[in-house]
Short mmCIF file of C-alpha atoms and ligand atoms in Angstrom, two decimals:
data_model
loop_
_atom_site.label_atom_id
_atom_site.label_comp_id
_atom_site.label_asym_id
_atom_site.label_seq_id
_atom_site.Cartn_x
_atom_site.Cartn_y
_atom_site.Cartn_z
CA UNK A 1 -12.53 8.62 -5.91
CA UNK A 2 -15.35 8.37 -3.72
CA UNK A 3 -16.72 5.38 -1.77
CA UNK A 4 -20.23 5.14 -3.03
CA UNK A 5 -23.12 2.26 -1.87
CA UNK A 6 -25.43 1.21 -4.28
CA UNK A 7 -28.54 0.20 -2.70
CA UNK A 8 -30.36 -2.27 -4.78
CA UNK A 9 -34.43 -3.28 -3.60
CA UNK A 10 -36.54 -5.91 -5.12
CA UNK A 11 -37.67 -4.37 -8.45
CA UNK A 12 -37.34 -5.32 -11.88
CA UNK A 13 -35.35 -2.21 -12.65
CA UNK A 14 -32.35 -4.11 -10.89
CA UNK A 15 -31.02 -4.72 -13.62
CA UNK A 16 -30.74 -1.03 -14.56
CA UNK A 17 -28.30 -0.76 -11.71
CA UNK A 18 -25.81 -2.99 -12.94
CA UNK A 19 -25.18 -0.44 -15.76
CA UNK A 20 -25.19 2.57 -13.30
CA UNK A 21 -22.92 0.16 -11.08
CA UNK A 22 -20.46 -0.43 -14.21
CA UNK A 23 -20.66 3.67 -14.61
CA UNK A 24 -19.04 4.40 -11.32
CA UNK A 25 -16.71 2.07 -10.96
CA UNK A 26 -15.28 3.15 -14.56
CA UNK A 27 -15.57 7.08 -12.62
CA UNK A 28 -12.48 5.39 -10.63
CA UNK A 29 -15.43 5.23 -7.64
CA UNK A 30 -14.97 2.48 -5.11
CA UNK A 31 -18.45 0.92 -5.17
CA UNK A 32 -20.29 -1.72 -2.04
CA UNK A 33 -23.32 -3.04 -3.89
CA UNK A 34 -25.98 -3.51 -1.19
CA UNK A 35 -29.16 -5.41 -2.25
CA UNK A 36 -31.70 -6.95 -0.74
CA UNK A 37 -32.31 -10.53 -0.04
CA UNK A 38 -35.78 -10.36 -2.52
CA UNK A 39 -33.50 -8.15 -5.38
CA UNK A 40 -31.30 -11.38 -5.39
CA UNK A 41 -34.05 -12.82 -7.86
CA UNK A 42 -33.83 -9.89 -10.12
CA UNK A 43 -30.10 -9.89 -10.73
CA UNK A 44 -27.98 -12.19 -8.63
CA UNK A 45 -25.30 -11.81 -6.01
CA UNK A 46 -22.28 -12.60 -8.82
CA UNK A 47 -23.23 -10.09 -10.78
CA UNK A 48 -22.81 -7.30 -8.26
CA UNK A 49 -19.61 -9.01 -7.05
CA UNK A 50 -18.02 -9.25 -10.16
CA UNK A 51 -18.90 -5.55 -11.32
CA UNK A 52 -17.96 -3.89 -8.04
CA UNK A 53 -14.87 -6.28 -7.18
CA UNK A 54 -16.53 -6.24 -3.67
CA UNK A 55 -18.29 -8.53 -1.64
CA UNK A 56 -22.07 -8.78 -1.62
CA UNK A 57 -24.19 -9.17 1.68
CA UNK A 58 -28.07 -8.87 1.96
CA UNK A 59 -27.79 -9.35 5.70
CA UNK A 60 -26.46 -8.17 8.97
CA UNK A 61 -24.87 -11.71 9.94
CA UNK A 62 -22.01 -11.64 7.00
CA UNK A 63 -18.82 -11.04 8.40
CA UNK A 64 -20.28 -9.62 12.11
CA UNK A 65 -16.14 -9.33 13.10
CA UNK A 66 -16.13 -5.97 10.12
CA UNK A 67 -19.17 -4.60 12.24
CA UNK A 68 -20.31 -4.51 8.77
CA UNK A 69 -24.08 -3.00 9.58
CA UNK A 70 -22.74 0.30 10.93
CA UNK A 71 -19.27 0.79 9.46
CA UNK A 72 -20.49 0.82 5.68
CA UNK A 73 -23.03 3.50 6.45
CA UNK A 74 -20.44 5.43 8.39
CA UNK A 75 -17.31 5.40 5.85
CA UNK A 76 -20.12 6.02 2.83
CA UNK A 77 -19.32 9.65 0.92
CA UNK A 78 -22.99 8.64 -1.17
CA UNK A 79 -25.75 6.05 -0.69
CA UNK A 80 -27.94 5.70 -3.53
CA UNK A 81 -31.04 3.27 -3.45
CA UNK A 82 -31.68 2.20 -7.08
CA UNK A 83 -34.33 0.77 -7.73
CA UNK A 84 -36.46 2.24 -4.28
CA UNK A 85 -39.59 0.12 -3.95
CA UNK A 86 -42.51 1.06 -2.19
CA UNK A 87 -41.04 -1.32 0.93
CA UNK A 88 -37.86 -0.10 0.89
CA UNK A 89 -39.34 3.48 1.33
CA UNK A 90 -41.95 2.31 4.15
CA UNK A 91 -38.94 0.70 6.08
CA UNK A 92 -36.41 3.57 5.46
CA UNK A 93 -39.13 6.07 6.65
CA UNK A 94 -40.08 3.85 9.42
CA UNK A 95 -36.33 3.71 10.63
CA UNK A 96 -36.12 -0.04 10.55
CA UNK A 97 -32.83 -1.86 10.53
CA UNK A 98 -33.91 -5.37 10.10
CA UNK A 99 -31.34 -6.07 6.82
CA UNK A 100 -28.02 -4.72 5.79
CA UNK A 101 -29.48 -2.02 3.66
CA UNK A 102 -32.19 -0.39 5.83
CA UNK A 103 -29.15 -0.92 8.82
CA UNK A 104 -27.08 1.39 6.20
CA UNK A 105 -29.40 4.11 5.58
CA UNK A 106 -30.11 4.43 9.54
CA UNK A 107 -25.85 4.73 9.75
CA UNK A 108 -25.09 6.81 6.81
CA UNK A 109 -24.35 10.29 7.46
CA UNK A 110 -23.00 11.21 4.32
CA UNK A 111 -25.89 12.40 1.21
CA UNK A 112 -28.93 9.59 0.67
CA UNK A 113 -30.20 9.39 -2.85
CA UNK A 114 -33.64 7.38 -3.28
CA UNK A 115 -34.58 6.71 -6.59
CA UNK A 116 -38.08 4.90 -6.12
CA UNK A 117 -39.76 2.84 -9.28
CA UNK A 118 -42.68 0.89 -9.20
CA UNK A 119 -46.11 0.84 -10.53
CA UNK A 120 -48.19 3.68 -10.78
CA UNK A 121 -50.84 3.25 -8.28
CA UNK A 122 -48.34 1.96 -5.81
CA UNK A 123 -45.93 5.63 -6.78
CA UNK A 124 -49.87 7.06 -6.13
CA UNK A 125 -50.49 5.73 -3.23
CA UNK A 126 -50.74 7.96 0.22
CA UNK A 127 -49.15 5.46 1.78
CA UNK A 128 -45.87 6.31 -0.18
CA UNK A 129 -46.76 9.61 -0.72
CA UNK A 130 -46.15 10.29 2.82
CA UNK A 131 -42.97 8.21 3.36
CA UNK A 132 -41.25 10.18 0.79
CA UNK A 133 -42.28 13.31 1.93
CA UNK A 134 -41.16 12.57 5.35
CA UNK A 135 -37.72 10.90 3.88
CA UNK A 136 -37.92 14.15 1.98
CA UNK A 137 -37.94 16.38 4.76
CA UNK A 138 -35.52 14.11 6.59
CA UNK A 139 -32.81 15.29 4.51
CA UNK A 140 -32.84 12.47 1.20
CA UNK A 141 -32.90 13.29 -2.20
CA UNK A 142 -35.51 11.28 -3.47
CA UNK A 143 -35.79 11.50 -7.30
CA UNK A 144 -39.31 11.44 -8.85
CA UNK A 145 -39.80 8.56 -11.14
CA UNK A 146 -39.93 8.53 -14.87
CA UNK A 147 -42.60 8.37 -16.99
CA UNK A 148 -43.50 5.76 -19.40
CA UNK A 149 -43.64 1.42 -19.94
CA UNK A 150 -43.71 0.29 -16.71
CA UNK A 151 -43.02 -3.99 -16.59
CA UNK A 152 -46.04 -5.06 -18.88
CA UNK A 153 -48.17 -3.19 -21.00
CA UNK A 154 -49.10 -0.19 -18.42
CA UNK A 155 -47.76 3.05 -18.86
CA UNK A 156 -47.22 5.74 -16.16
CA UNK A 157 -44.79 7.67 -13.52
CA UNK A 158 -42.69 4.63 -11.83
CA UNK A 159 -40.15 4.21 -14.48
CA UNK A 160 -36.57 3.95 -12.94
CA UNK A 161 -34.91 6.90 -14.73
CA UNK A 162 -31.67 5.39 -17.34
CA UNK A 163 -28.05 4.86 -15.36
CA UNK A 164 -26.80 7.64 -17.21
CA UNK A 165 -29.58 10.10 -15.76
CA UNK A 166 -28.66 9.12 -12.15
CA UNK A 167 -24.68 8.54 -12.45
CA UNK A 168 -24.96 12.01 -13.66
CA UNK A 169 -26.99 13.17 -10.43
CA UNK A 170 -24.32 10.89 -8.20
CA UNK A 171 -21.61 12.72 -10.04
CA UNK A 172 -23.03 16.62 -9.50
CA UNK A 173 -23.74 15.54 -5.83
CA UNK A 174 -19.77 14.51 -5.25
CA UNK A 175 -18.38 17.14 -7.19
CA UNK A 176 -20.34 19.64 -4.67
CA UNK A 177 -19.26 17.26 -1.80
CA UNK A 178 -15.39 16.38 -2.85
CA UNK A 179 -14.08 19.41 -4.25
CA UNK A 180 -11.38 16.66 -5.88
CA UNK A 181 -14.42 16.13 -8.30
CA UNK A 182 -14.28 19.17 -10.14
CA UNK A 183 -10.60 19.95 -9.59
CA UNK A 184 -10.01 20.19 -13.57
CA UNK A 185 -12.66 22.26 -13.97
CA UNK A 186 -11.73 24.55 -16.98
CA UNK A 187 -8.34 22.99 -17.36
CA UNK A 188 -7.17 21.46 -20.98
CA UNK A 189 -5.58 18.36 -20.82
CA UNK A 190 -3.83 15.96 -23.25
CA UNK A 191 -3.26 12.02 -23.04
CA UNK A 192 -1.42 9.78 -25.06
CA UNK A 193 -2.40 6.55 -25.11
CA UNK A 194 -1.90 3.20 -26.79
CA UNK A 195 1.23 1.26 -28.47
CA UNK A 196 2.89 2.51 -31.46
CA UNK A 197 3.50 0.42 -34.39
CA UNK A 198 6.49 0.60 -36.46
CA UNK A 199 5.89 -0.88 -40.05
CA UNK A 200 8.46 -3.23 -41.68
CA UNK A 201 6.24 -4.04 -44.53
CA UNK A 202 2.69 -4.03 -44.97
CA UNK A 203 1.75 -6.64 -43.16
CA UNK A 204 3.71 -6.23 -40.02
CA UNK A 205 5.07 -3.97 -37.25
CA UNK A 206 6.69 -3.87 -34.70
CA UNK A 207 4.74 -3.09 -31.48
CA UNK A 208 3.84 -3.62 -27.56
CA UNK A 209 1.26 -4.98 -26.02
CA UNK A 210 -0.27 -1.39 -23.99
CA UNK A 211 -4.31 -1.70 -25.26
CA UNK A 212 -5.29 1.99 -23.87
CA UNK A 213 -6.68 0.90 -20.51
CA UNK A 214 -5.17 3.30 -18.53
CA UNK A 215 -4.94 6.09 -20.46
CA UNK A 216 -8.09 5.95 -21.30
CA UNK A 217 -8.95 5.32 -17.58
CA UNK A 218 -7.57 8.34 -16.66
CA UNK A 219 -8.82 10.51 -19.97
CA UNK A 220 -12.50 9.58 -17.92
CA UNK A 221 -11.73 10.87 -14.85
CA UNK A 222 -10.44 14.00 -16.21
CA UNK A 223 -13.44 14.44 -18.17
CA UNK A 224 -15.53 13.88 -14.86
CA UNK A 225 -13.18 16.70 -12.95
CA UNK A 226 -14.06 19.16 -15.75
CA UNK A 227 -11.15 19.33 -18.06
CA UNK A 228 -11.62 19.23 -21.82
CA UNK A 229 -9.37 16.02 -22.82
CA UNK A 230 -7.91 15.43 -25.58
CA UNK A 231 -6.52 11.50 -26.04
CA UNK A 232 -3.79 10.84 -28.80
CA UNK A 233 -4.22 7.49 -29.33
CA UNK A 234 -2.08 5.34 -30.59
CA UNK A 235 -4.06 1.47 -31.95
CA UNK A 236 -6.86 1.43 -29.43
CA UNK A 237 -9.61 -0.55 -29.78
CA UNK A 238 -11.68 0.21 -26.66
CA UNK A 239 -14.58 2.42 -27.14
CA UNK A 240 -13.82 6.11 -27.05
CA UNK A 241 -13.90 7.53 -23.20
CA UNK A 242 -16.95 9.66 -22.05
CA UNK A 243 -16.29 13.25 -22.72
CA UNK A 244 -13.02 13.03 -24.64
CA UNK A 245 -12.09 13.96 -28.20
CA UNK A 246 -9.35 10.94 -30.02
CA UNK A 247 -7.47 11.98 -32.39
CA UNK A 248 -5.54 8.57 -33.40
CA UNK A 249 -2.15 7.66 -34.75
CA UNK A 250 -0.37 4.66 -35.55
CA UNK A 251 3.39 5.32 -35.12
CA UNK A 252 5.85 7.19 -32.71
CA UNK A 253 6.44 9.84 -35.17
CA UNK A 254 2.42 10.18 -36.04
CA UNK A 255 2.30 10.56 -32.20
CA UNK A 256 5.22 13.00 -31.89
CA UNK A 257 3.62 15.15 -34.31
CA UNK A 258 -0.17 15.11 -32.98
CA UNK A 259 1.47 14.84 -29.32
CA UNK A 260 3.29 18.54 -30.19
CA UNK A 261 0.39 20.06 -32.22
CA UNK A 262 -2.36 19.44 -28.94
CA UNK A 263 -0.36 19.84 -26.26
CA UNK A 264 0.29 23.71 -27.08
CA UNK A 265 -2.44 25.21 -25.36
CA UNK A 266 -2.51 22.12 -22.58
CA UNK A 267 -2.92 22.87 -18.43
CA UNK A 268 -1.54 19.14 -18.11
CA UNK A 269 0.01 16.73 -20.80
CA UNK A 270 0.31 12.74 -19.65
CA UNK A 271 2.35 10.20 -21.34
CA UNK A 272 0.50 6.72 -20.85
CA UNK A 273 1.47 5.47 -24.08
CA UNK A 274 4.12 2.87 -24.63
CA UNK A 275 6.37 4.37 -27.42
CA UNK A 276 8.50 2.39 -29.55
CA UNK A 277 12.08 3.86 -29.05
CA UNK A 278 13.07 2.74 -32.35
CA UNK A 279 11.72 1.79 -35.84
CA UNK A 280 13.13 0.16 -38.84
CA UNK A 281 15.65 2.16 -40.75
CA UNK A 282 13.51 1.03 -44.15
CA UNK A 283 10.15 -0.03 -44.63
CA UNK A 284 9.54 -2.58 -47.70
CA UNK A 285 6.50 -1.50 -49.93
CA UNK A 286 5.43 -4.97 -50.78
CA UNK A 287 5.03 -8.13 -48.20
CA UNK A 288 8.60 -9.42 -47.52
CA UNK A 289 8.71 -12.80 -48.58
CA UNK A 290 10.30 -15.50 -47.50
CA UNK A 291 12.70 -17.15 -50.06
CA UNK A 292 14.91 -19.95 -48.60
CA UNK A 293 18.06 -17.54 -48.16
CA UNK A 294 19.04 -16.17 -44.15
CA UNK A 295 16.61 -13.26 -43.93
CA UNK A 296 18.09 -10.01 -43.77
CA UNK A 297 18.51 -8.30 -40.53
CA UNK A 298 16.18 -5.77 -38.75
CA UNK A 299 17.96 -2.77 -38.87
CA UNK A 300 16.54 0.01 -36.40
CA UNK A 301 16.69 3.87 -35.69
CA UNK A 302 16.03 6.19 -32.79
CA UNK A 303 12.67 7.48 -33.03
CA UNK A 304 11.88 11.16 -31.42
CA UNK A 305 11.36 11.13 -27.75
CA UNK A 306 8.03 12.20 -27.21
CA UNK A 307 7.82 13.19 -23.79
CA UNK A 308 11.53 14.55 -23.70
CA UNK A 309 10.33 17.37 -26.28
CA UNK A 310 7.65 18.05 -24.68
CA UNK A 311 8.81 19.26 -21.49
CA UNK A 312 11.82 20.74 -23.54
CA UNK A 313 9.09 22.70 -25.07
CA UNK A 314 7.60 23.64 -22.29
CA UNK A 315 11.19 24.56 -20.25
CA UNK A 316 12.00 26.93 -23.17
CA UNK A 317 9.24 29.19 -22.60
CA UNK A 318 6.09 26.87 -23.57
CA UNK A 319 2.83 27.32 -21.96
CA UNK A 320 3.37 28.83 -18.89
CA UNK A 321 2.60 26.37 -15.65
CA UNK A 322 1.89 23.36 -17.52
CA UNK A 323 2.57 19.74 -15.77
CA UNK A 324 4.24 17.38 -18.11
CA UNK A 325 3.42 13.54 -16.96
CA UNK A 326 5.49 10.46 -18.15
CA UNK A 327 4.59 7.03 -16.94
CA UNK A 328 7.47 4.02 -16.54
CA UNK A 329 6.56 0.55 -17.37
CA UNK A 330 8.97 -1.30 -15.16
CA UNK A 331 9.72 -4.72 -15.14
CA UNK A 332 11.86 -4.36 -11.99
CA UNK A 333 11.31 -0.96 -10.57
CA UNK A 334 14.16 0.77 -8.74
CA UNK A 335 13.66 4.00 -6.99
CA UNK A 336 17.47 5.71 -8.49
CA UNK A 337 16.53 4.42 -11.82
CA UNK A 338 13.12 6.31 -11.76
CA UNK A 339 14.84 9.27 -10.32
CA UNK A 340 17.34 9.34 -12.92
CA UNK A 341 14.65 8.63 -15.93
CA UNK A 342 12.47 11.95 -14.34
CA UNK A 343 15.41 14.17 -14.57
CA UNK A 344 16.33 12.75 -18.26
CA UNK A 345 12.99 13.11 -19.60
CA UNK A 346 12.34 16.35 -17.88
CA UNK A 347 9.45 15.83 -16.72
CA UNK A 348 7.61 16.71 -13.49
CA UNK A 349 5.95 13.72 -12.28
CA UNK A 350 6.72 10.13 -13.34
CA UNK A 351 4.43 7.17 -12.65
CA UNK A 352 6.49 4.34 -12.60
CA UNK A 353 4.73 1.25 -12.64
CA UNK A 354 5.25 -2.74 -12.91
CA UNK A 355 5.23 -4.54 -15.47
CA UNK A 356 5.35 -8.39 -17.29
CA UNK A 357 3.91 -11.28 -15.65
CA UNK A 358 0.43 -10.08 -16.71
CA UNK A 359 0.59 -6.71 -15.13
CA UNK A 360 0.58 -3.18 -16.31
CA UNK A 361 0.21 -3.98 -20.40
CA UNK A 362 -3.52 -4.42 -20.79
CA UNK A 363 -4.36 -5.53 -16.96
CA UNK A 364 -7.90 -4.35 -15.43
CA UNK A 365 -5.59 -3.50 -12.50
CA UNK A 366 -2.48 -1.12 -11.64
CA UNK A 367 -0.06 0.36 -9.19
CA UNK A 368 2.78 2.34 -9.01
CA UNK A 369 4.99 4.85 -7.23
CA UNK A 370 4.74 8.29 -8.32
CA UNK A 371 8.15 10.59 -8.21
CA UNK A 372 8.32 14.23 -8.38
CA UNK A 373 10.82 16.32 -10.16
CA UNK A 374 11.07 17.62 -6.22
CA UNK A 375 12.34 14.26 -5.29
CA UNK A 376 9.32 12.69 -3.06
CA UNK A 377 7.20 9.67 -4.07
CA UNK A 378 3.84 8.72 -3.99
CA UNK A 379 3.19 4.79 -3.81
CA UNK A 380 -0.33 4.04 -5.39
CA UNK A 381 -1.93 0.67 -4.12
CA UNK A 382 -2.99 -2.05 -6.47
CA UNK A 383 -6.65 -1.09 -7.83
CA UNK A 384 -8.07 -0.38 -10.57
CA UNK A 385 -6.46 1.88 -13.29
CA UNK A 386 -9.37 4.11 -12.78
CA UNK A 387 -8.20 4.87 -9.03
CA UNK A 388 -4.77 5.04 -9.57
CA UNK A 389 -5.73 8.02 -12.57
CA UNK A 390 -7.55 9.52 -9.51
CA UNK A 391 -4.63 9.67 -7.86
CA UNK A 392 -2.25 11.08 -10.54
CA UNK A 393 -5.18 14.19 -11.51
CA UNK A 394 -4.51 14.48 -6.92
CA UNK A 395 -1.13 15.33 -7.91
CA UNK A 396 -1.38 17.52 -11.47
CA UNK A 397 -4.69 19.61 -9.91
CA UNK A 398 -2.43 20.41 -7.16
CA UNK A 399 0.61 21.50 -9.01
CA UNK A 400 -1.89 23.34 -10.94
CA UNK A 401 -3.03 25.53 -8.00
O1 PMT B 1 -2.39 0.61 -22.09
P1 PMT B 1 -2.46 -0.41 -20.97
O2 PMT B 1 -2.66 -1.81 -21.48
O3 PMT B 1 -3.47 -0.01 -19.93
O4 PMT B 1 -1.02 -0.42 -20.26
C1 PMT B 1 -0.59 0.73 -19.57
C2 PMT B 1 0.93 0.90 -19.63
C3 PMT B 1 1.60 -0.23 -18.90
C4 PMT B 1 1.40 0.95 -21.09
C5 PMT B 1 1.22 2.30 -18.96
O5 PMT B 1 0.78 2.28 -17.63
C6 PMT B 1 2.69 2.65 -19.03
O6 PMT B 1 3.51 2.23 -18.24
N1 PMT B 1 3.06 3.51 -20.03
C7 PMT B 1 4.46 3.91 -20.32
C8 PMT B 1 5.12 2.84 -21.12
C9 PMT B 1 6.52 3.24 -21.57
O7 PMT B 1 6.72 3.41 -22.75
O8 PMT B 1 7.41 3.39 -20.62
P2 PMT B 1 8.94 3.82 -20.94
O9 PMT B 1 9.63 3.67 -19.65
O10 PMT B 1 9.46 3.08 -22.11
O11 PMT B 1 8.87 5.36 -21.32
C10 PMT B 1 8.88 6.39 -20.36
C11 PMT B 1 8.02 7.55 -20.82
O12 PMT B 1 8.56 8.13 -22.02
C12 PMT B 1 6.58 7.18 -21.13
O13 PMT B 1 5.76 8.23 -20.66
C13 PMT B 1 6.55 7.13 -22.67
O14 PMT B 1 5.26 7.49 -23.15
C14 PMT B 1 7.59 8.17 -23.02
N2 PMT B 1 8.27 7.93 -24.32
C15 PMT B 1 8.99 6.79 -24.51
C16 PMT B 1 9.67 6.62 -25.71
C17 PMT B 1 9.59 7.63 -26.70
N3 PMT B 1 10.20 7.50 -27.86
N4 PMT B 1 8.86 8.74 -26.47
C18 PMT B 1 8.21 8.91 -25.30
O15 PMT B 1 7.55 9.92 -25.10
#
């Protein structure tokens, strides 16, 4: 995870940004949205806030006490300016300081991406020719414009390039910069995600309320650290995650058997999924009505433990040097108990994180306590699922080594 600013200027590709914005923060980056006061009437100060879960200031009055004007530039890994005006890139080459975000790009130390749009003749200009080159030469990356519609009907170089194009060039710069970035690089990995269903009839199943988010969240970041991901997922219905291939399943046996047929040839397998333990001994073929008399009762089975034969697998000669994952879902997490579920399972790292009372089960946000099979822990913050997959790839990559 790296702590990225987003620059935003006064252009009408602002709104571009809240896409590129949405991009890194689902990268599990941490993500200050800087715009300026005139960008405000492109795309407006709640937007940014809600996207980045950060505050927004244009200014270098906002909270003074933070020192805010030279400690974001300072603690930045990346600053990228998108959309770059022709002002923004006369101040920034002038060195003037006058508003939060020219204040930040005198402070940052870390990598400066510029990526200017505007009209043509303004791109044309000498005026900005000779700020970028001097930006240029001052060590930013500045990133010619794209061709094409500009606002009305002109057409020409000024075109902010798509949020994919420069998330991309954010992501290539960090994985040179963070060596964390590309820590999966040529590693397979496999992810279960999801709730499993268990059918009493065919209308309705017994199930959980787990909706993907964080396996998913953490089948991205793989993807972004190099690894070719696999997700087994179990009733998702969140759009598939960047880079990965889904193979999907419905119940804990479906799972059991993709689970053991991917995770063969896997670097890295991670339980996220919520697993029923048991299903109903019999399933009725046709809708189980309801005729007056005391229904019968629900009688259940054990199904296969998933994650238990996996790392049995892998302990009986498997795929040498793989790191088997389980999560916990916890309603009141106790550090023996965790201990005691590692060594039952098998595994080498559990996550063990709370849940009920709106967290964990299909929650934006997550934390937990990571335990080793060596015995030490590794508390994880409340933030985003995306960061606290960041962390748990920390731990596999370096188990890995
Ligand atoms: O999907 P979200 O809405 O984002 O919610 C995420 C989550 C809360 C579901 C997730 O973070 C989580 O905690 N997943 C594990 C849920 C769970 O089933 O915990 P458990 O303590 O019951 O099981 C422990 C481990 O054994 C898990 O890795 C589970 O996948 C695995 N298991 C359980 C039963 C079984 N029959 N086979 C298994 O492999």
């Amino acid at each position: 995870m790296a702590r990225v600013i987003l620059g935003v200027s006064a252009g009408i590709a602002a709104y571009k940004s809240a896409s590129l914005l949405r991009l890194l923060r689902e990268a599990g980056h941490r993500v200050r949205v800087i715009p300026t006061a005139d960008a405000l009437r492109f795309v407006g100060e709640p937007t940014w806030a809600a996207l980045s879960g950060e505050p927004v200031a244009t200014d270098v009055w906002t909270a003074v006490d933070e020192v805010a004007h030279v400690r974001l530039g300072q603690s930045a890994d990346l600053v990228i300016v998108a959309p770059a005006t022709a002002d923004l890139l006369a101040r920034a080459a002038a060195g003037m300081s006058g508003d939060l975000l020219t204040a930040t790009l005198l402070t940052a130390r870390c990598p400066v991406v510029l990526a200017p749009a505007m009209h043509t003749e303004m791109w044309e200009h000498p005026a900005t020719t000779a700020n970028v080159a001097l930006l240029r030469q001052r060590g930013a990356l500045v990133i010619d414009p794209a061709s094409g519609r500009l606002t009305g009907a002109d057409t020409g170089p000024g075109r902010l390039p798509e949020p994919e194009e420069l998330f991309a060039v954010v992501q290539a710069l960090l994985a040179r910069l963070m060596p964390a970035a590309a820590s999966l690089a040529g590693r397979r990995v496999v992810i279960s995600a999801g709730g499993t269903r268990e059918e009493l009839d065919p209308v309705r199943f017994l199930g959980n309320w787990s909706t993907g988010k964080q396996g998913y969240a953490l089948a991205r970041s793989a993807a972004l650290r190099g690894a070719e991901v696999t997700v087994v997922a179990a009733n998702v219905e969140l759009p598939d995650p960047a880079g990965a291939r889904v193979v999907r399943v419905v119940s804990a046996r479906d799972m059991h058997a993709a689970m053991l047929a991917e995770a063969g040839i896997a670097d890295a397998v991670v339980m996220t999924a919520a697993v029923a333990d048991f299903r109903p001994v019999a399933r009725s073929d046709s809708k189980i009505k309801k005729d007056g008399s005391q229904p019968d009762p629900i009688v259940l089975t054990e199904n296969p433990d998933i994650l238990h034969d996996l790392a049995g697998r892998r302990a009986r000669g498997g795929r040498q040097g793989q790191v088997v994952v389980g999560f916990a879902a916890e309603t009141d997490p106790d550090p023996q108990a965790a201990q005691a579920k590692l060594a039952r399972k098998g595994c080498d790292l559990l996550v063990v994180n709370p849940v009920g009372n709106g967290r964990g089960f299909g929650s934006a946000d997550n934390e937990a306590i990571v335990y080793s099979r060596e015995g030490s822990q590794t508390p994880i913050p409340r933030g985003s699922k995306e960061a606290l997959a960041e962390v748990v790839w920390d731990l596999v990559a370096a188990r890995l080594q």
